Coordinates of C-alpha atoms in Angstrom, one line a residue:
M235 CA 0.0 0.0 0.0
S236 CA 1.3 3.4 -0.9
L237 CA 1.6 6.3 1.5
L238 CA -1.3 8.1 0.0
E239 CA -3.5 5.0 0.0
S240 CA -2.7 4.4 3.7
M241 CA -4.1 7.8 4.7
R242 CA -7.5 7.9 6.2
P243 CA -9.8 10.9 6.7
I244 CA -10.4 12.0 10.3
S245 CA -11.8 14.8 12.3
L246 CA -9.6 16.2 15.0
N247 CA -9.2 19.0 17.5
P248 CA -6.0 21.0 16.5
D249 CA -5.2 21.3 20.2
D250 CA -4.6 17.6 20.3
V251 CA -1.7 17.8 17.8
D252 CA 1.8 18.2 19.2
L253 CA 2.9 21.2 17.1
D254 CA 6.3 21.4 18.9
D255 CA 7.3 18.0 17.6
P256 CA 10.2 18.5 15.1
T257 CA 10.0 15.1 13.4
Y258 CA 8.7 16.4 10.1
L259 CA 9.5 20.1 10.6
I260 CA 10.0 22.2 7.4
P261 CA 10.2 25.6 9.0
H262 CA 8.3 28.6 7.8
F263 CA 9.5 31.7 9.6
G264 CA 6.9 34.1 8.1
E265 CA 4.1 35.7 10.2
L266 CA 0.7 34.1 10.4
E267 CA -1.6 37.1 10.0
A268 CA -2.5 36.4 6.3
L269 CA -3.2 32.8 7.0
V270 CA -5.3 33.7 10.1
K271 CA -7.4 36.0 7.9
S272 CA -7.8 33.3 5.2
V273 CA -8.9 30.6 7.7
K274 CA -11.4 33.0 9.3
A275 CA -12.8 33.9 5.9
V276 CA -13.0 30.5 4.2
G277 CA -11.8 27.9 6.7
L278 CA -9.1 25.2 6.0
I279 CA -9.1 24.5 2.3
N280 CA -6.3 21.9 2.3
K281 CA -6.5 19.2 4.9
P282 CA -3.5 18.8 7.2
L283 CA -1.8 15.5 7.5
V284 CA -0.9 14.1 10.9
Q285 CA 0.6 10.9 12.1
Q286 CA -0.2 8.9 15.2
R287 CA 3.1 7.9 16.8
F288 CA 3.6 4.7 18.7
D289 CA 3.2 6.7 22.0
N290 CA -0.2 7.7 20.7
R291 CA 0.8 11.4 20.2
L292 CA -0.5 13.1 17.0
V293 CA 2.3 15.0 15.2
P294 CA 2.0 17.2 12.1
V295 CA 3.4 15.9 8.8
L296 CA 1.8 18.5 6.5
G297 CA 0.0 21.7 7.5
R298 CA 1.7 22.6 10.7
R299 CA 0.9 26.3 10.2
R300 CA -2.7 25.5 9.3
L301 CA -3.1 23.5 12.5
A302 CA -1.6 26.4 14.5
V303 CA -3.9 28.9 13.0
A304 CA -6.9 26.6 13.4
A305 CA -6.1 26.5 17.2
I306 CA -5.6 30.3 17.2
V307 CA -9.0 31.1 15.7
G308 CA -10.7 28.6 18.0
L309 CA -11.6 25.7 15.7
T310 CA -12.2 22.6 17.8
A311 CA -13.0 20.1 15.0
I312 CA -11.3 20.1 11.5
D313 CA -11.0 17.7 8.7
A314 CA -7.6 16.1 8.4
R315 CA -5.9 13.0 7.2
M316 CA -4.0 10.4 9.2
A317 CA -0.8 8.5 8.3
P318 CA -0.6 5.3 10.3
P319 CA 2.3 4.9 12.7
E320 CA 4.0 2.2 10.7
V321 CA 4.7 4.6 7.8
S322 CA 8.4 5.4 8.2
E323 CA 9.9 8.8 9.1
R324 CA 11.7 8.8 5.8
E325 CA 8.5 8.4 3.8
C326 CA 6.7 11.1 5.7
Y327 CA 9.6 13.5 5.6
R328 CA 10.1 13.0 1.9
L329 CA 6.4 13.9 1.4
A330 CA 6.7 17.0 3.6
F331 CA 9.8 18.1 1.7
W332 CA 8.2 17.8 -1.7
E333 CA 4.9 19.3 -0.6
N334 CA 6.7 22.4 0.8
C335 CA 9.3 22.8 -2.0
G336 CA 6.5 22.5 -4.6
H337 CA 4.9 25.8 -3.6
R338 CA 7.7 27.9 -2.0
K339 CA 11.4 28.5 -2.0
L340 CA 13.0 27.8 1.4
D341 CA 15.1 30.6 2.9
R342 CA 18.6 29.7 4.2
A343 CA 17.5 29.3 7.7
A344 CA 14.7 26.8 6.8
A345 CA 17.1 25.1 4.4
A346 CA 19.6 24.6 7.2
V347 CA 17.0 22.8 9.3
V348 CA 16.0 20.7 6.4
V349 CA 19.5 19.8 5.5
R350 CA 20.3 18.7 9.0
R351 CA 17.2 16.5 9.2
L352 CA 17.7 15.0 5.7
T353 CA 21.3 14.0 6.6
D354 CA 19.9 12.3 9.8
L355 CA 17.3 10.4 7.8
F356 CA 18.8 9.5 4.5
P357 CA 22.2 8.2 3.1
V358 CA 24.5 11.0 2.1
Q359 CA 24.3 10.1 -1.6
T360 CA 20.5 10.2 -1.5
V361 CA 20.6 13.6 0.0
A362 CA 23.1 14.8 -2.6
D363 CA 21.2 13.4 -5.6
E364 CA 17.6 13.9 -4.6
F365 CA 17.3 16.9 -2.3
L366 CA 20.2 19.3 -2.5
P367 CA 19.7 20.3 -6.1
V368 CA 16.2 21.4 -5.3
L369 CA 17.6 23.5 -2.4
G370 CA 20.3 25.0 -4.6
I371 CA 23.0 23.7 -2.3
Q372 CA 26.3 22.1 -3.4
A373 CA 26.6 18.5 -2.4
R374 CA 30.2 18.8 -1.2
G375 CA 32.4 21.3 0.7
P376 CA 32.5 23.2 4.0
K377 CA 29.4 25.2 3.3
L378 CA 27.2 22.2 3.5
A379 CA 28.8 21.1 6.8
A380 CA 28.3 24.7 8.2
L381 CA 24.7 24.8 7.0
R382 CA 24.0 21.5 8.8
K383 CA 25.4 23.0 12.0
V384 CA 23.2 26.1 11.6
G385 CA 20.2 23.8 11.3
G386 CA 20.7 22.8 14.9
L387 CA 20.4 26.4 16.3
E388 CA 17.5 27.5 18.5
L389 CA 14.4 28.6 16.6
A390 CA 14.6 32.2 17.9
I391 CA 18.1 32.5 16.3
L392 CA 17.0 30.8 13.1
K393 CA 14.0 33.2 12.9
A394 CA 16.4 36.2 13.2
F395 CA 18.6 34.6 10.4
A396 CA 15.5 34.2 8.2
A397 CA 14.5 37.8 8.8
G398 CA 18.0 39.1 7.9
R399 CA 18.7 40.4 11.4
I400 CA 21.8 38.3 11.5
Q401 CA 24.1 37.2 8.7
E402 CA 24.9 33.7 7.7
R403 CA 28.4 33.9 9.0
T404 CA 27.1 35.1 12.3
A405 CA 24.7 32.1 12.4
V406 CA 27.7 29.8 11.6
L407 CA 29.7 31.3 14.5
F408 CA 26.7 30.8 16.8
A409 CA 26.6 27.1 15.8
E410 CA 30.2 26.7 16.8
M411 CA 29.7 28.1 20.3
D412 CA 28.6 26.8 23.6
V413 CA 24.8 27.1 23.9
K414 CA 25.1 29.4 26.9
D415 CA 27.5 31.7 25.1
R416 CA 25.5 32.0 21.9
L417 CA 22.3 32.6 23.7
A418 CA 24.0 35.3 25.8
M419 CA 25.2 37.0 22.7
F420 CA 21.9 36.6 20.9
R421 CA 20.1 38.3 23.9
L422 CA 22.8 41.0 23.8
I423 CA 22.4 42.0 20.1
T424 CA 18.6 41.7 20.4
R425 CA 18.7 44.1 23.4
L426 CA 21.0 46.5 21.6
G427 CA 18.9 46.4 18.5
T428 CA 21.9 46.3 16.1
N429 CA 21.6 45.6 12.4
A430 CA 23.0 42.5 10.8
N431 CA 26.4 44.1 10.0
K432 CA 26.9 45.6 13.5
S433 CA 25.7 42.4 15.1
A434 CA 28.3 40.4 13.0
E435 CA 31.0 42.8 14.3
I436 CA 29.9 42.3 18.0
V437 CA 29.7 38.5 17.7
G438 CA 33.0 38.3 15.8
Y439 CA 34.8 40.4 18.4
L440 CA 33.3 38.4 21.3
H441 CA 34.1 35.1 19.7
D442 CA 37.7 36.1 19.0
L443 CA 38.2 37.6 22.5
S444 CA 36.8 34.5 24.1
I445 CA 39.6 32.5 22.3
L446 CA 42.4 35.0 22.9
R447 CA 41.6 35.4 26.6
G448 CA 40.5 31.9 27.3
Q449 CA 37.2 33.1 28.8
S450 CA 33.7 32.3 28.0
V451 CA 31.5 34.9 26.4
C452 CA 29.4 35.0 29.5
E453 CA 32.5 35.9 31.5
L454 CA 33.5 38.6 29.1
L455 CA 30.0 40.2 29.3
R456 CA 30.1 40.2 33.1
E457 CA 33.2 42.4 33.1
G458 CA 32.6 45.8 34.5
G459 CA 33.0 47.9 31.4
A460 CA 30.8 45.8 29.2
A461 CA 28.1 45.3 31.8
T462 CA 28.0 49.1 32.6
V463 CA 27.7 50.2 28.9
V464 CA 24.9 47.7 28.1
A465 CA 22.9 48.4 31.3
D466 CA 23.1 52.3 31.2
E467 CA 19.5 53.1 30.4
E468 CA 20.2 56.9 30.4
I469 CA 22.3 56.5 27.2
P470 CA 20.2 56.2 23.9
L471 CA 20.3 52.7 22.5
P472 CA 22.2 53.4 19.3
E473 CA 24.9 55.2 21.4
R474 CA 25.1 52.3 23.8
A475 CA 25.6 49.9 20.9
R476 CA 28.3 52.1 19.5
R477 CA 30.1 52.4 22.8
F478 CA 29.9 48.7 23.3
R479 CA 31.4 48.0 19.9
D480 CA 34.2 50.5 20.6
L481 CA 34.9 48.8 23.9
L482 CA 35.2 45.4 22.3
R483 CA 37.4 46.8 19.6
S484 CA 39.7 48.3 22.3
W485 CA 39.9 45.0 24.0
K486 CA 40.9 43.2 20.8
F487 CA 43.2 45.8 19.3
P488 CA 44.5 47.8 22.3
E489 CA 47.7 49.2 20.7
L490 CA 45.8 50.2 17.5
V491 CA 43.1 52.0 19.4
K492 CA 45.7 53.7 21.5
Q493 CA 47.4 55.0 18.3
E494 CA 44.1 56.1 16.9
R495 CA 43.3 58.2 20.0
E496 CA 46.8 59.7 20.0
F497 CA 46.4 60.6 16.4
L498 CA 43.0 62.2 16.8
F499 CA 44.3 64.3 19.8
W500 CA 47.3 65.4 17.7
K501 CA 45.1 66.3 14.7
K502 CA 42.8 68.3 17.0
E503 CA 45.7 70.3 18.2
L504 CA 46.6 71.3 14.6
S505 CA 43.4 73.3 14.3
L506 CA 43.1 72.4 10.6
P507 CA 41.5 74.9 8.3
P508 CA 38.3 74.0 6.4
G509 CA 38.8 71.7 3.5
V510 CA 41.9 70.1 4.9
E511 CA 42.0 66.5 6.2
V512 CA 44.9 64.5 7.6
R513 CA 44.8 60.7 7.6
P514 CA 47.4 58.1 8.8
V515 CA 48.6 55.2 6.8
E516 CA 46.6 52.0 7.3
S517 CA 47.1 50.4 10.7
F518 CA 49.7 53.1 11.5
E519 CA 52.4 51.1 9.8
G520 CA 54.6 54.1 9.6
E521 CA 54.9 57.8 10.5
E522 CA 53.7 58.9 7.1
C523 CA 50.4 60.8 6.8
F524 CA 48.1 61.7 3.9
V525 CA 47.0 65.3 3.7
E526 CA 43.8 65.9 1.7
I527 CA 43.0 69.4 0.6
R528 CA 39.6 70.1 -1.0
V529 CA 39.5 72.9 -3.5
R530 CA 36.6 74.5 -5.5
S531 CA 38.1 73.9 -9.0
R532 CA 40.8 72.4 -11.1
D533 CA 42.4 75.8 -11.6
E534 CA 42.6 76.3 -7.8
A535 CA 44.2 72.8 -7.5
E536 CA 46.7 73.6 -10.2
R537 CA 47.7 76.9 -8.5
L538 CA 48.1 75.1 -5.2
L539 CA 50.2 72.3 -6.7
R540 CA 52.5 74.7 -8.5
G541 CA 53.2 76.4 -5.2
L542 CA 54.5 73.2 -3.6
P543 CA 58.3 72.9 -3.1
P544 CA 59.8 70.4 -5.6
E545 CA 60.8 67.9 -2.9
S546 CA 57.3 67.8 -1.6
S547 CA 56.0 66.1 -4.8
D548 CA 57.7 62.8 -3.7
T549 CA 56.2 62.7 -0.2
P550 CA 52.9 60.9 0.5

């Protein structure tokens, strides 16, 4: 008997389905408002598919979001289909995969979860031949291994990744960290409200400092300076975030930050006229400086350059 033939129609209460069960999870991190409006207007058009596990729990195979919305709007009896418990997880997950990929493109966060689950259920070659081409993922290389790690992150982090609030490289770093450290960092960047680029900077600094100092991220965040900056409610949030990033940078590059401060103090003492800027060479690798003078026209630039001493033309 095929999987489709083994299904039987049932009526069930959506509250009786364990929607937190991840066995057949194909994540969809979008909001539910549009689906709520649809169900309120016309009800459930497509019947969800559930499976009764050997412990008698009902778990979703298809239509997890539809079941969630049915519970939200207060439906207590809906038409559904049941896959018997003897149908394998491979068969049901394959069905869930193709049903989802048939009508939507999975974002990278959802794809990471799916890749992790596929490699748990199927032989590597089957995953490479049947599923990865549909996801647009190469079958070999470090990116696949990294994506599989990302698939094991907490749903809150995956949702932020799907929404673009954290970058993929940040998600990969999170996946390599101790769970306490990554959750502490995730709470921090959420509290500071930083965008994806600034969050990547903060996470990267904390990750590197944790290795350099031999401390956990949680220990670093408990240090006086860091804790004070983050907790100071009198400072506007964007300024707090900037100060915190500057603090981490000063911890990681103390000599460079010291040179930058000394250079800024020296430049301030020069009292430069309008239109003149002085910049150091990159990373202060020498004593040379770049002097930039803004003029109103090419003629003015030409007169200025003609007035320079001959030996000055060879200096940076």
